[in-house]
GROMACS .gro file of C-alpha atoms in nm:
model
  129
    1MET     CA    1  -1.138   1.517  -4.588
    2ALA     CA    2  -0.800   1.557  -4.456
    3ALA     CA    3  -0.846   1.712  -4.145
    4LYS     CA    4  -1.073   1.337  -4.098
    5LYS     CA    5  -0.753   1.122  -4.240
    6ALA     CA    6  -0.511   1.321  -3.944
    7GLU     CA    7  -0.774   1.214  -3.698
    8GLN     CA    8  -0.827   0.886  -3.825
    9ALA     CA    9  -0.432   0.857  -3.819
   10LEU     CA   10  -0.479   0.979  -3.466
   11VAL     CA   11  -0.702   0.748  -3.345
   12ASP     CA   12  -0.544   0.491  -3.514
   13GLN     CA   13  -0.210   0.503  -3.355
   14TRP     CA   14  -0.340   0.551  -3.050
   15ARG     CA   15  -0.510   0.207  -3.075
   16ASP     CA   16  -0.169   0.076  -3.179
   17ILE     CA   17  -0.052   0.207  -2.793
   18LEU     CA   18  -0.333   0.041  -2.619
   19ALA     CA   19  -0.277  -0.282  -2.806
   20LEU     CA   20   0.122  -0.290  -2.731
   21HIS     CA   21   0.053  -0.210  -2.393
   22ALA     CA   22  -0.219  -0.483  -2.374
   23ARG     CA   23  -0.012  -0.793  -2.559
   24THR     CA   24   0.338  -0.646  -2.331
   25GLN     CA   25   0.096  -0.707  -2.038
   26CYS     CA   26   0.031  -0.999  -2.103
   27GLU     CA   27   0.379  -1.147  -2.187
   28LEU     CA   28   0.479  -0.969  -1.862
   29ASP     CA   29   0.226  -1.196  -1.621
   30ARG     CA   30   0.294  -1.463  -1.852
   31ALA     CA   31   0.704  -1.416  -1.812
   32LEU     CA   32   0.662  -1.318  -1.398
   33HIS     CA   33   0.366  -1.594  -1.293
   34GLN     CA   34   0.668  -1.843  -1.278
   35HIS     CA   35   0.807  -1.671  -0.994
   36GLY     CA   36   0.455  -1.642  -0.815
   37LEU     CA   37   0.434  -1.242  -0.959
   38CYS     CA   38   0.227  -1.084  -1.179
   39ALA     CA   39   0.346  -0.775  -1.402
   40SER     CA   40   0.136  -0.500  -1.185
   41ASP     CA   41   0.392  -0.691  -0.866
   42PHE     CA   42   0.705  -0.695  -1.029
   43GLU     CA   43   0.671  -0.241  -1.103
   44VAL     CA   44   0.639  -0.159  -0.736
   45LEU     CA   45   0.982  -0.398  -0.609
   46ASP     CA   46   1.071  -0.221  -0.886
   47VAL     CA   47   0.975   0.092  -0.810
   48LEU     CA   48   1.086   0.046  -0.419
   49VAL     CA   49   1.426  -0.114  -0.556
   50GLY     CA   50   1.499   0.294  -0.676
   51GLY     CA   51   1.374   0.424  -0.346
   52SER     CA   52   1.458   0.696  -0.132
   53GLY     CA   53   1.401   0.577   0.192
   54ARG     CA   54   1.612   0.571   0.495
   55SER     CA   55   1.693   0.218   0.389
   56GLY     CA   56   1.730   0.326   0.021
   57SER     CA   57   1.391   0.082  -0.078
   58SER     CA   58   1.131   0.303   0.082
   59LEU     CA   59   0.869   0.502  -0.055
   60ARG     CA   60   0.525   0.645   0.087
   61VAL     CA   61   0.250   0.463  -0.014
   62GLN     CA   62   0.152   0.813  -0.197
   63GLU     CA   63   0.527   0.789  -0.374
   64ILE     CA   64   0.434   0.504  -0.505
   65SER     CA   65   0.066   0.525  -0.646
   66GLU     CA   66   0.248   0.836  -0.837
   67ARG     CA   67   0.486   0.633  -0.974
   68VAL     CA   68   0.295   0.319  -1.094
   69HIS     CA   69  -0.095   0.293  -1.297
   70LEU     CA   70  -0.314   0.140  -1.042
   71SER     CA   71  -0.568   0.361  -0.845
   72GLN     CA   72  -0.545   0.357  -0.522
   73SER     CA   73  -0.738   0.074  -0.382
   74ALA     CA   74  -0.544  -0.181  -0.616
   75LEU     CA   75  -0.229  -0.036  -0.455
   76SER     CA   76  -0.279  -0.117  -0.128
   77ARG     CA   77  -0.441  -0.473  -0.198
   78LEU     CA   78  -0.132  -0.513  -0.369
   79ILE     CA   79   0.087  -0.410  -0.102
   80ALA     CA   80  -0.146  -0.590   0.150
   81ARG     CA   81  -0.043  -0.957  -0.096
   82LEU     CA   82   0.305  -0.840  -0.068
   83GLU     CA   83   0.328  -0.845   0.299
   84LYS     CA   84   0.149  -1.126   0.270
   85ASP     CA   85   0.441  -1.331   0.124
   86GLY     CA   86   0.666  -1.161   0.257
   87LEU     CA   87   0.789  -0.869  -0.040
   88VAL     CA   88   0.725  -0.557   0.173
   89GLU     CA   89   0.648  -0.474   0.480
   90ARG     CA   90   0.435  -0.166   0.616
   91CYS     CA   91   0.476   0.098   0.905
   92MET     CA   92   0.393   0.404   1.018
   93CYS     CA   93   0.571   0.745   0.860
   94PRO     CA   94   0.817   0.859   1.068
   95GLN     CA   95   0.778   1.242   0.953
   96ASP     CA   96   0.390   1.201   0.940
   97ARG     CA   97   0.184   1.002   1.141
   98ARG     CA   98  -0.084   0.923   0.937
   99GLY     CA   99   0.126   0.854   0.654
  100VAL     CA  100   0.206   0.455   0.556
  101VAL     CA  101   0.598   0.354   0.412
  102VAL     CA  102   0.666   0.054   0.230
  103ALA     CA  103   0.999  -0.110   0.260
  104LEU     CA  104   1.144  -0.376   0.079
  105THR     CA  105   1.257  -0.692   0.259
  106ALA     CA  106   1.542  -0.901   0.231
  107ARG     CA  107   1.348  -1.169   0.045
  108GLY     CA  108   1.165  -0.891  -0.174
  109ARG     CA  109   1.519  -0.760  -0.278
  110ALA     CA  110   1.624  -1.078  -0.429
  111LEU     CA  111   1.261  -1.190  -0.510
  112HIS     CA  112   1.375  -0.875  -0.763
  113GLY     CA  113   1.724  -0.900  -0.838
  114GLU     CA  114   1.616  -1.274  -1.000
  115VAL     CA  115   1.330  -1.177  -1.178
  116LEU     CA  116   1.451  -0.830  -1.304
  117PRO     CA  117   1.622  -1.014  -1.645
  118VAL     CA  118   1.296  -1.166  -1.691
  119GLN     CA  119   1.069  -0.865  -1.711
  120ARG     CA  120   1.367  -0.644  -1.928
  121ALA     CA  121   1.414  -0.928  -2.182
  122VAL     CA  122   0.970  -0.971  -2.188
  123LEU     CA  123   1.058  -0.590  -2.265
  124THR     CA  124   1.322  -0.554  -2.490
  125ARG     CA  125   1.143  -0.834  -2.707
  126MET     CA  126   0.839  -0.665  -2.718
  127LEU     CA  127   0.898  -0.319  -2.747
  128THR     CA  128   1.205  -0.300  -2.942
  129ASN     CA  129   1.200  -0.314  -3.316
   0.00000   0.00000   0.00000
């Protein structure tokens, strides 16, 4: 009986985590929408700001995929959309011609700086007690 209660508590905790994630994701999407972004768009820009490439804001697609929670195909579509919007650019990796490097543009860096406080405010509101 005690084992069953402990197991149910674990399941309840997991479901609480999922619910908090879903609510936070929705709030981020709502807040960032007025800036033309969704939460996943911002996450990629944020990861690139901390990048370690030649300009300090570029990463290989594989490195981005290790840091964001998107499938490879979803990430590829997102990067294509960000590139179309002029926020990132893709180029061949100089060390490995099979690889693709994604870099922030000046426009992408400016937009990230503009929306960073918005994203952080949502996280603070949703994740602090």
